[in-house]
């Protein structure tokens, strides 16, 4: 999972940014590793993860789910993080980094609103000004999160261009950064964007797999699951869950993308099926696009997976066959979300429900140890669950 | 061979002949109507524009403000593609002598194939390219040779936050001119230049770069154009022109009037 010096994972990655952003991205590139290694940084980061976020999150043996799938199924409970998803691991890290860089203002993009809420939260914590860009459509389907950000003191700015979802919010955040390069840090919410963002975000999220290893060691005497399953929008929760297992070839890593209404329907977000190498938001990666290189508007019932690309490291891990990618339709994900609620008393975020849906697509041996990264909880999605009905 | 030589020189020849007061006008291909590209280019040259900077429409133009974004979207809705654009440019090339520069984001070019694109652009009579999201390093390592083999000049942007050292590097790699972005911003019309902007222009002037400068982003009237020309070989106007086109119901009159208002005395 190591990025090379030029910011590439195999053929994917790089920093395809307008010159106006070069000083900012270059500053980050040349300092992020050394800042993250400072004792003062580590102390503050580890401390906040423990006392503010609530880490370590439990690794929960889901016994009724295990019975149903005839395997030992664990849930990594990122849904129990403060603010309700894994996103906060990254925003805590980046806000401390922003302080070390002397920045006073924060911008972010958000899809489901989880990253926006996690950013607004750490900005409140640190007393920094916060602006969050969010597609107008996403603002409508994730209303509670919009209000949460506002309560936390953030300004939420609707993006009205394109499909008015995550891609467009990201465009707007980049434009804002171009216009405010000196005092502002851009907290990207996934393992996307120009180098060093994918690597930096993956490092902040890698605490997930670090904990899984030590928790499994405690449970079973060794750190190895047979499967790690995570949903992939941009890919940050998956990057965190896979990070410390990538070198262990015997651990099966499964990424689950949103198929939307079906990969062949034209309403999908399954990038590894539908994408080709391309350049968007600062990196070369797999991208859903027309033959003419125009980015295709993705679709998923889940706002957090509604993105036309995936992080460059995932494009690479897909390319070399290290991660197997599956996809789940809206319907499969909703059914899996409702099933998990009934079987285990956990209402998952619809993003995370895509990972749960993968259980139906895999065959296990009874001895198999399966870890599902439950990236978030379903509170923000209540309205979508209600509209879906069928429960 | 002769064709290439002639092409190599179109931008340089212009800057050799006119050291001051050059006007480059940006317009998005396929906007307002799909087949307006040739007509607008001809009218611009006839009105006194010195360089035609033609935008390649893209779905996600991150370095552009709302006016140019909207024109990109309209052009795509009109059915513009890169292939069609190259056909339009070839036709335009037969009607105008001014240098033609394509400004566009990297992904459509990458999909076309960079080599195939450079060959097609050169054959269509394009003189230079501005690709805001193609980084310097990537260009040098992967594409410079291909651009040069096709006689295409790659125009780099610099902004007030670009370090002196990096400006020197960009100057050494550039051939043609350097596009000095007037402020830290995306494209879009603004008022006058601030004191900071003026001192940035003065700093650039004092650096005595080997390439001439054109100043762009936010230039919308004669005062700004004249002020920009004081510090550079000329200026680039984009959003203001697109806004005018959007409103115009008579380009034959409005384009000359627009150019006159900026430039001609
Ligand atoms: C709960 C949850 N899971 C997953 C995602 C997808 O992001 P990523 O693929 O970066 O983990 C989101 C994004 O908003 C989310 O809120």
XYZ file of C-alpha atoms and ligand atoms in Angstrom:
672
model
C 0.000 0.000 0.000
C 3.060 2.248 -0.175
C 2.948 5.196 -2.470
C 6.110 5.956 -4.441
C 8.025 9.187 -4.273
C 6.113 10.734 -7.163
C 2.800 9.960 -5.514
C 1.928 6.889 -7.564
C 0.541 3.473 -6.784
C 1.583 1.597 -9.905
C 0.115 3.588 -12.787
C -2.369 5.478 -10.580
C -2.063 8.598 -8.455
C 0.031 11.710 -9.034
C -0.917 15.323 -8.417
C -2.851 16.716 -11.386
C -3.596 20.130 -9.992
C -3.683 23.651 -11.370
C -0.512 25.606 -10.677
C -2.478 27.840 -8.284
C -2.676 24.905 -5.861
C 0.913 23.813 -6.271
C 2.324 25.682 -3.237
C -0.319 24.230 -0.905
C -0.066 20.688 -2.131
C 3.714 20.878 -2.236
C 3.816 22.150 1.340
C 1.689 19.203 2.405
C 3.717 16.751 0.364
C 7.008 17.810 1.864
C 5.794 18.018 5.470
C 2.990 15.554 6.177
C 5.205 12.607 7.023
C 7.483 14.525 9.333
C 4.588 16.275 11.081
C 2.840 12.941 11.608
C 6.005 11.591 13.160
C 6.377 14.409 15.680
C 5.843 13.274 19.253
C 3.498 16.209 19.887
C 1.394 15.196 16.889
C 1.198 11.551 17.887
C 0.307 12.385 21.439
C -2.532 14.686 20.454
C -3.830 12.373 17.702
C -3.787 9.219 19.827
C -5.260 11.100 22.766
C -8.169 12.494 20.781
C -8.868 9.161 19.095
C -9.152 7.636 22.526
C -10.999 10.270 24.521
C -12.909 12.200 21.871
C -13.636 9.646 19.139
C -14.008 6.700 21.489
C -11.344 4.375 20.119
C -10.596 1.564 20.037
C -13.943 0.699 18.504
C -15.160 -2.807 19.382
C -14.646 -5.830 17.202
C -17.969 -7.514 17.715
C -18.618 -11.177 17.000
C -22.016 -11.130 15.325
C -23.310 -14.530 16.326
C -26.674 -14.562 14.577
C -25.094 -13.239 11.404
C -22.381 -15.882 11.792
C -24.991 -18.587 12.094
C -26.763 -17.390 8.982
C -23.620 -17.315 6.841
C -21.881 -20.313 8.410
C -18.712 -18.429 9.219
C -17.300 -16.421 12.088
C -18.457 -12.916 11.221
C -17.060 -9.961 13.120
C -18.184 -6.378 12.764
C -15.599 -3.648 13.204
C -17.765 -1.063 14.879
C -16.727 2.198 13.224
C -20.392 3.118 13.544
C -19.665 3.695 17.224
C -17.125 6.420 16.524
C -18.152 9.857 17.697
C -20.249 11.436 14.903
C -21.277 8.006 13.653
C -18.704 6.950 11.085
C -15.023 6.303 10.427
C -14.686 9.702 8.769
C -13.707 11.351 12.047
C -10.426 9.370 12.258
C -9.217 11.353 9.282
C -10.597 14.747 10.265
C -8.982 14.549 13.714
C -5.655 13.809 12.035
C -5.981 16.510 9.403
C -7.074 19.245 11.769
C -4.033 18.662 13.976
C -1.928 18.721 10.827
C -3.589 21.989 9.769
C -2.645 23.482 13.127
C 0.967 22.416 12.643
C 0.872 24.079 9.215
C -0.399 27.298 10.776
C -3.728 27.297 8.906
C -6.736 28.971 10.481
C -9.569 28.015 8.145
C -10.873 24.677 6.991
C -12.845 23.672 3.939
C -14.282 20.272 3.109
C -16.552 18.528 0.636
C -19.151 16.050 1.709
C -21.487 13.511 0.138
C -23.447 11.720 2.835
C -22.646 14.541 5.188
C -20.621 12.258 7.454
C -17.324 13.785 6.436
C -18.856 17.251 6.665
C -20.125 16.548 10.169
C -16.780 15.040 11.181
C -15.005 18.123 9.828
C -17.423 20.583 11.451
C -16.938 18.665 14.695
C -13.155 18.928 14.789
C -13.350 22.578 13.710
C -15.594 23.275 16.679
C -13.146 21.350 18.846
C -10.213 23.451 17.653
C -12.045 26.744 17.226
C -11.413 26.955 13.493
C -13.643 28.438 10.835
C -15.314 25.742 8.737
C -16.919 25.798 5.306
C -18.438 22.612 3.893
C -19.454 22.207 0.256
C -22.288 19.794 -0.352
C -24.261 18.950 -3.480
C -27.760 20.328 -3.391
C -29.242 16.873 -4.009
C -27.235 15.429 -1.121
C -28.405 18.254 1.134
C -31.935 17.146 0.443
C -31.359 13.445 1.062
C -29.162 13.927 4.144
C -31.010 16.726 5.913
C -30.171 15.782 9.504
C -26.456 15.967 8.714
C -26.866 19.422 7.174
C -28.451 20.634 10.373
C -25.800 18.925 12.494
C -23.079 20.802 10.621
C -24.908 24.066 11.137
C -25.386 23.412 14.856
C -21.645 22.785 15.045
C -21.072 26.222 13.569
C -20.070 25.320 10.013
C -21.262 27.117 6.905
C -22.786 24.636 4.455
C -22.666 25.812 0.860
C -24.822 24.003 -1.714
C -23.130 23.004 -4.983
C -25.499 23.580 -7.840
C -23.412 22.329 -10.755
C -23.454 18.914 -12.451
C -25.415 16.201 -10.687
C -25.293 18.301 -7.496
C -23.621 15.473 -5.563
C -20.191 14.644 -4.158
C -18.194 15.181 -7.364
C -19.544 18.695 -7.722
C -19.014 19.507 -4.065
C -15.389 18.435 -4.526
C -15.036 20.755 -7.552
C -16.369 23.647 -5.502
C -14.085 22.928 -2.562
C -11.083 22.889 -4.915
C -12.163 26.196 -6.421
C -12.468 27.685 -2.972
C -8.977 26.469 -2.115
C -7.582 27.997 -5.322
C -9.031 31.332 -4.215
C -7.849 31.048 -0.590
C -4.507 29.296 -0.698
C -2.732 30.978 2.169
C -4.796 30.563 5.308
C -6.932 27.562 4.382
C -6.437 23.818 4.652
C -8.639 21.533 2.579
C -9.641 18.416 4.532
C -10.418 15.890 1.807
C -12.716 13.169 3.117
C -11.484 10.104 1.326
C -8.378 8.539 -0.187
C -8.823 10.657 -3.304
C -7.313 13.897 -4.553
C -3.740 14.819 -5.414
C -0.781 13.181 -3.714
C -0.233 13.238 -0.726
C -3.927 13.116 0.206
C -4.587 9.444 -0.614
C -1.591 8.311 1.410
C -2.213 10.762 4.228
C -5.888 9.831 4.621
C -5.048 6.119 4.413
C -2.507 6.543 7.222
C -5.058 8.295 9.422
C -7.609 5.562 8.735
C -5.093 2.742 9.155
C -5.888 2.725 12.866
C -8.873 0.535 11.873
C -6.776 -2.409 10.680
C -4.216 -1.847 13.413
C -6.970 -2.378 15.965
C -8.461 -5.338 14.095
C -5.075 -7.044 14.264
C -4.651 -6.607 17.976
C -8.284 -7.429 18.719
C -8.126 -10.637 16.678
C -4.869 -11.572 18.362
C -6.622 -11.297 21.673
C -9.589 -13.358 20.448
C -7.833 -16.115 18.570
C -4.121 -15.826 19.179
C -3.205 -14.499 15.744
C -4.013 -11.264 13.904
C -5.324 -12.791 10.665
C -8.871 -12.856 9.405
C -9.651 -14.801 6.241
C -11.686 -11.946 4.823
C -11.876 -8.207 5.331
C -14.903 -6.640 3.655
C -15.490 -2.901 3.259
C -17.625 -0.652 1.098
C -15.835 1.652 -1.341
C -16.969 5.136 -2.255
C -13.690 6.978 -2.510
C -12.286 4.181 -0.424
C -11.156 5.598 2.916
C -12.818 3.128 5.255
C -11.661 0.299 2.998
C -8.129 1.718 2.932
C -8.132 1.836 6.718
C -9.512 -1.688 7.074
C -7.123 -3.171 4.469
C -4.022 -1.160 5.346
C -2.176 -3.548 7.647
C -3.311 -6.645 5.730
C -2.243 -5.733 2.208
C 1.083 -7.527 2.563
C -0.567 -10.667 4.001
C -1.580 -12.389 0.801
C -3.660 -15.037 2.606
C -6.095 -12.392 3.868
C -8.829 -11.919 1.266
C -9.609 -8.237 0.830
C -13.040 -7.452 -0.591
C -14.158 -3.992 -1.691
C -17.857 -3.488 -2.303
C -19.004 -0.780 -4.676
C -22.478 0.601 -5.192
C -24.155 -0.944 -8.221
C -27.067 1.487 -7.873
C -29.964 0.123 -9.906
C -27.614 -2.404 -11.530
C -24.255 -2.059 -13.274
C -25.869 -2.202 -16.721
C -28.651 0.285 -16.073
C -26.705 3.516 -16.542
C -27.535 4.323 -12.929
C -24.601 2.951 -11.022
C -21.443 3.906 -9.189
C -19.487 0.662 -9.674
C -16.241 2.234 -10.827
C -14.136 -0.902 -11.198
C -16.761 -2.341 -13.547
C -17.610 0.817 -15.453
C -14.473 2.950 -15.198
C -11.326 3.447 -17.248
C -8.103 5.194 -16.264
C -8.642 8.940 -16.188
C -7.820 12.101 -14.293
C -10.203 13.811 -11.890
C -9.780 15.818 -8.696
C -6.031 15.713 -8.859
C -5.243 12.075 -9.450
C -5.052 9.515 -12.190
C -7.365 6.697 -11.262
C -10.246 4.578 -12.471
C -12.997 6.903 -13.497
C -16.481 6.543 -14.948
C -16.399 8.574 -18.131
C -17.598 8.792 -21.707
C -15.384 7.850 -24.656
C -14.765 11.592 -24.977
C -13.378 11.858 -21.451
C -16.351 13.572 -19.840
C -17.066 12.367 -16.342
C -20.267 10.344 -16.032
C -22.665 11.215 -13.241
C -22.791 8.230 -10.925
C -25.851 7.003 -9.094
C -26.375 5.197 -5.812
C -29.094 5.278 -3.180
C -26.216 5.908 -0.804
C -24.861 9.441 -0.958
C -21.472 8.370 0.410
C -20.863 5.934 -2.458
C -22.168 8.222 -5.184
C -18.779 9.110 -6.682
C -17.507 8.421 -10.232
C -14.019 7.322 -9.192
C -12.136 5.450 -6.500
C -8.909 6.354 -4.761
C -5.758 5.615 -6.790
C -4.535 2.979 -4.322
C -7.732 1.002 -4.847
C -7.412 1.360 -8.612
C -3.950 -0.132 -8.231
C -4.984 -2.896 -5.811
C -7.758 -3.784 -8.270
C -5.342 -3.654 -11.194
C -2.882 -6.059 -9.603
C -5.660 -8.294 -8.268
C -4.841 -7.801 -4.586
C -8.342 -6.592 -3.726
C -11.382 -8.310 -5.159
C -14.196 -5.900 -5.968
C -17.838 -6.840 -5.724
C -20.854 -4.614 -5.973
C -24.281 -4.459 -4.402
C -27.424 -2.870 -5.810
C -29.600 -0.423 -3.919
C -31.995 -3.250 -3.226
C -29.360 -5.689 -1.993
C -27.884 -3.040 0.276
C -31.241 -1.992 1.722
C -32.178 -5.618 2.367
C -28.829 -6.232 4.025
C -29.256 -3.131 6.169
C -32.668 -4.260 7.348
C -31.436 -7.828 7.907
C -28.546 -6.592 10.047
C -30.936 -4.468 12.063
C -33.142 -7.520 12.748
C -30.362 -10.014 13.378
C -27.950 -7.950 15.420
C -29.781 -4.856 16.595
C -27.561 -2.581 14.519
C -29.001 -0.224 11.898
C -26.074 0.419 9.561
C -25.378 3.385 7.321
C -26.522 2.496 3.813
C -22.900 2.744 2.661
C -21.908 0.094 5.195
C -24.951 -2.019 4.293
C -23.292 -2.526 0.883
C -20.421 -4.299 2.663
C -22.882 -6.466 4.589
C -24.626 -7.365 1.325
C -21.401 -8.958 0.105
C -21.979 -11.831 2.548
C -24.574 -13.169 0.117
C -22.053 -13.141 -2.715
C -19.283 -15.108 -1.057
C -19.040 -18.730 0.059
C -17.252 -19.411 3.299
C -15.865 -22.378 5.166
C -17.301 -22.695 8.655
C -13.916 -21.889 10.124
C -13.522 -18.689 8.135
C -13.011 -15.491 10.080
C -14.736 -12.645 8.302
C -14.389 -9.008 9.352
C -16.878 -6.524 7.972
C -15.897 -2.926 8.418
C -19.140 -1.368 9.574
C -18.128 2.133 8.529
C -21.113 4.039 9.899
C -24.490 3.978 11.572
C -27.851 4.473 9.981
C -29.155 7.487 11.882
C -28.480 9.834 8.984
C -30.290 7.450 6.626
C -33.554 7.078 8.504
C -35.430 9.002 5.883
C -34.089 6.731 3.135
C -35.021 3.644 5.139
C -38.503 5.056 5.711
C -38.962 5.872 2.035
C -37.720 2.395 1.118
C -40.385 0.858 3.397
C -40.351 -2.969 3.188
C -39.442 -3.519 6.803
C 8.265 19.935 -42.728
C 7.467 23.409 -43.983
C 4.054 23.333 -42.333
C 5.556 22.486 -38.967
C 8.117 25.256 -39.197
C 5.472 27.773 -39.978
C 3.423 26.537 -37.060
C 6.257 26.572 -34.605
C 6.629 30.213 -35.209
C 3.115 31.574 -35.140
C 3.128 32.428 -31.427
C 6.792 33.455 -31.389
C 6.384 35.520 -34.534
C 3.539 37.424 -32.961
C 5.516 38.235 -29.834
C 8.536 39.220 -31.906
C 6.476 41.645 -33.939
C 4.338 43.101 -31.124
C 5.964 43.472 -27.786
C 3.031 45.238 -26.169
C -0.722 45.443 -26.002
C -1.591 41.973 -27.257
C -5.114 40.755 -26.674
C -5.874 37.076 -26.319
C -9.537 36.185 -26.116
C -10.786 32.943 -24.575
C -14.008 31.416 -25.795
C -15.488 27.989 -25.238
C -15.826 25.858 -28.364
C -19.430 24.992 -29.140
C -20.886 27.918 -27.224
C -23.432 29.488 -27.421
C -24.279 27.180 -30.356
C -22.380 24.080 -31.355
C -21.266 25.494 -34.697
C -20.325 28.997 -33.538
C -16.649 28.166 -33.017
C -15.470 29.215 -36.488
C -17.666 32.276 -36.748
C -16.551 33.669 -33.399
C -12.871 33.071 -34.178
C -13.145 34.888 -37.510
C -14.980 37.825 -35.967
C -12.422 38.061 -33.169
C -9.483 38.215 -35.541
C -11.224 40.677 -37.819
C -11.947 42.875 -34.793
C -8.326 42.969 -33.690
C -7.844 40.097 -31.250
C -4.272 38.828 -31.546
C -4.587 35.308 -30.144
C -7.549 32.928 -30.145
C -7.713 30.803 -27.043
C -10.336 28.128 -27.561
C -11.722 26.256 -24.572
C -12.157 22.497 -24.806
C -15.380 21.826 -22.894
C -15.075 19.566 -19.850
C -17.589 18.295 -17.333
C -15.469 19.311 -14.324
C -13.494 22.503 -14.984
C -12.036 23.048 -11.499
C -9.901 26.072 -12.329
C -12.838 27.981 -13.778
C -15.392 30.267 -12.231
C -19.121 30.059 -12.769
C -19.316 31.844 -16.140
C -16.883 29.542 -17.916
C -18.272 26.496 -16.095
C -21.715 27.297 -17.466
C -20.355 27.726 -20.999
C -18.596 24.360 -20.743
C -21.804 22.698 -19.685
C -23.809 24.404 -22.438
C -21.242 23.338 -25.040
C -21.386 19.719 -23.886
C -25.179 19.853 -23.925
C -24.855 21.146 -27.498
C -23.032 17.920 -28.353
C -19.451 19.162 -28.460
C -16.704 16.547 -28.529
C -12.964 16.893 -28.885
C -13.085 15.413 -32.377
C -15.705 17.879 -33.498
C -13.688 20.690 -31.957
C -10.608 19.669 -33.933
C -12.683 19.716 -37.130
C -13.934 23.190 -36.286
C -10.408 24.372 -35.561
C -9.145 23.054 -38.905
C -11.829 25.005 -40.647
C -11.031 28.096 -38.600
C -7.334 27.719 -39.384
C -8.145 28.171 -43.077
C -9.810 31.490 -42.307
C -7.508 33.126 -39.733
C -3.800 33.808 -39.327
C -3.775 34.407 -35.565
C -2.208 31.840 -33.274
C -4.748 29.324 -31.990
C -4.312 27.939 -28.508
C -6.489 25.219 -27.038
C -7.191 25.465 -23.351
C -8.590 22.353 -21.762
C -8.367 19.910 -18.898
C -6.239 16.837 -19.175
C -8.785 14.027 -19.064
C -10.388 14.462 -22.508
C -6.891 14.692 -24.019
C -5.759 11.646 -22.068
C -8.748 9.657 -23.356
C -8.073 10.769 -26.917
C -4.489 9.618 -26.423
C -1.910 12.335 -25.866
C 0.120 11.455 -28.950
C -2.918 11.110 -31.206
C -4.244 14.362 -29.843
C -1.014 16.272 -30.425
C -0.856 15.008 -33.993
C -4.477 15.883 -34.657
C -4.133 19.300 -33.036
C -1.014 20.085 -35.053
C -2.731 18.938 -38.248
C -5.695 21.169 -37.417
C -3.377 24.176 -37.115
C -3.216 24.554 -33.359
C -0.142 26.410 -32.109
C -0.219 25.933 -28.370
C -1.952 24.254 -25.468
C -2.918 25.335 -21.984
C -3.734 22.347 -19.790
C -4.199 23.714 -16.300
C -4.247 20.369 -14.521
C -1.258 18.831 -16.295
C 1.589 19.344 -13.840
C 5.018 20.509 -14.879
C 6.777 17.338 -13.761
C 4.360 15.051 -15.566
C 4.680 17.160 -18.693
C 8.459 17.085 -18.644
C 8.739 13.379 -17.995
C 5.939 12.047 -20.139
C 4.738 14.462 -22.778
C 7.202 17.248 -23.595
C 8.839 15.332 -26.423
C 5.480 14.585 -28.041
C 4.330 18.200 -27.803
C 7.582 19.430 -29.296
C 7.636 16.862 -32.071
C 4.299 18.302 -33.160
C 5.355 21.918 -32.871
C 2.910 22.581 -30.044
C 3.879 25.058 -27.357
C 2.757 24.213 -23.863
C 1.754 27.338 -21.971
C 2.145 27.228 -18.189
C 0.289 29.203 -15.573
C 1.895 31.028 -12.680
C 0.074 32.791 -9.852
C 0.935 35.224 -7.048
C 1.781 32.264 -4.812
C 4.235 30.682 -7.272
C 7.738 30.888 -5.845
C 10.485 32.703 -7.694
C 12.422 29.471 -8.059
C 9.475 27.729 -9.640
C 8.804 30.658 -11.954
C 12.404 30.300 -13.166
C 11.885 26.592 -13.770
C 8.652 27.228 -15.648
C 10.378 29.924 -17.679
C 13.126 27.516 -18.663
C 10.642 24.857 -19.797
C 8.276 27.289 -21.540
C 8.386 28.340 -25.126
C 5.905 30.893 -26.377
C 4.651 32.817 -23.388
C 3.785 32.401 -19.714
C 0.250 32.874 -18.522
C 0.354 34.974 -15.359
C -2.827 34.467 -13.370
C -3.596 37.870 -11.881
C -4.756 36.724 -8.464
C -5.307 33.617 -6.417
C -8.649 32.749 -7.936
C -10.502 30.788 -10.539
C -11.424 32.528 -13.784
C -14.060 35.228 -13.539
C -14.433 38.959 -13.941
C -13.301 41.160 -11.091
C -12.914 44.894 -10.588
C -9.539 46.568 -10.679
C -6.096 45.307 -9.744
C -5.140 45.672 -6.112
C -1.867 46.998 -4.772
C -0.734 43.432 -4.089
C -1.463 42.411 -7.641
C 0.463 45.363 -9.006
C 3.470 44.552 -6.876
C 3.253 40.935 -8.071
C 3.290 42.138 -11.683
C 6.243 44.399 -10.904
C 8.080 41.508 -9.315
C 7.519 39.468 -12.472
C 8.667 42.333 -14.653
C 11.890 42.643 -12.693
C 12.644 38.952 -13.073
C 13.404 39.537 -16.769
C 12.086 36.171 -17.863
C 13.054 34.787 -21.240
C 9.406 34.284 -22.171
C 6.916 37.104 -22.558
C 3.993 37.264 -20.134
C 0.299 37.571 -20.738
C -1.819 38.440 -17.731
C -5.204 36.796 -17.346
C -8.087 36.011 -14.972
C -10.475 38.774 -14.034
C -9.826 41.227 -16.856
C -13.079 42.696 -18.055
C -12.588 46.317 -19.105
C -10.243 48.760 -20.754
C -8.747 49.997 -17.474
C -7.765 46.487 -16.426
C -6.531 45.628 -19.911
C -4.401 48.783 -20.110
C -3.060 48.227 -16.611
C -2.152 44.622 -17.411
C -0.386 45.720 -20.576
C 1.780 48.072 -18.564
C 3.436 45.092 -16.920
C 3.318 42.530 -19.691
C 3.038 41.860 -23.393
C -0.715 41.822 -23.118
C -3.712 40.273 -21.497
C -6.198 37.437 -21.752
C -9.920 38.053 -21.489
C -12.317 35.162 -20.954
C -15.301 35.342 -18.639
C -16.235 38.875 -19.696
C -16.301 37.753 -23.334
C -18.370 34.660 -22.544
C -20.864 36.775 -20.578
C -21.171 39.095 -23.560
C -21.695 36.174 -25.972
C -24.376 34.756 -23.771
C -26.381 37.967 -23.982
C -25.627 38.809 -27.588
C -28.226 38.515 -30.315
C -25.920 40.004 -32.908
C -22.347 38.749 -32.737
C -21.354 40.517 -35.951
C -21.824 43.802 -34.118
C -21.159 42.836 -30.539
C -17.787 41.122 -30.986
C -16.102 44.089 -32.742
C -17.636 46.400 -30.177
C -16.305 44.240 -27.320
C -12.780 44.153 -28.750
C -12.842 47.874 -29.526
C -13.940 48.733 -26.038
C -10.965 46.876 -24.620
C -8.185 47.560 -26.960
C -8.476 49.830 -29.979
C -8.217 53.560 -29.553
C -20.662 5.541 6.714
C -19.888 5.752 5.475
N -19.246 4.715 4.918
C -18.545 4.849 3.778
C -18.477 6.054 3.121
C -17.734 6.103 1.833
O -16.510 6.726 1.901
P -15.167 5.910 1.839
O -15.255 4.999 0.652
O -14.122 6.951 1.687
O -15.025 5.147 3.093
C -19.119 7.166 3.667
C -19.029 8.468 2.980
O -19.672 9.413 3.257
C -19.838 7.011 4.875
O -20.484 8.039 5.424
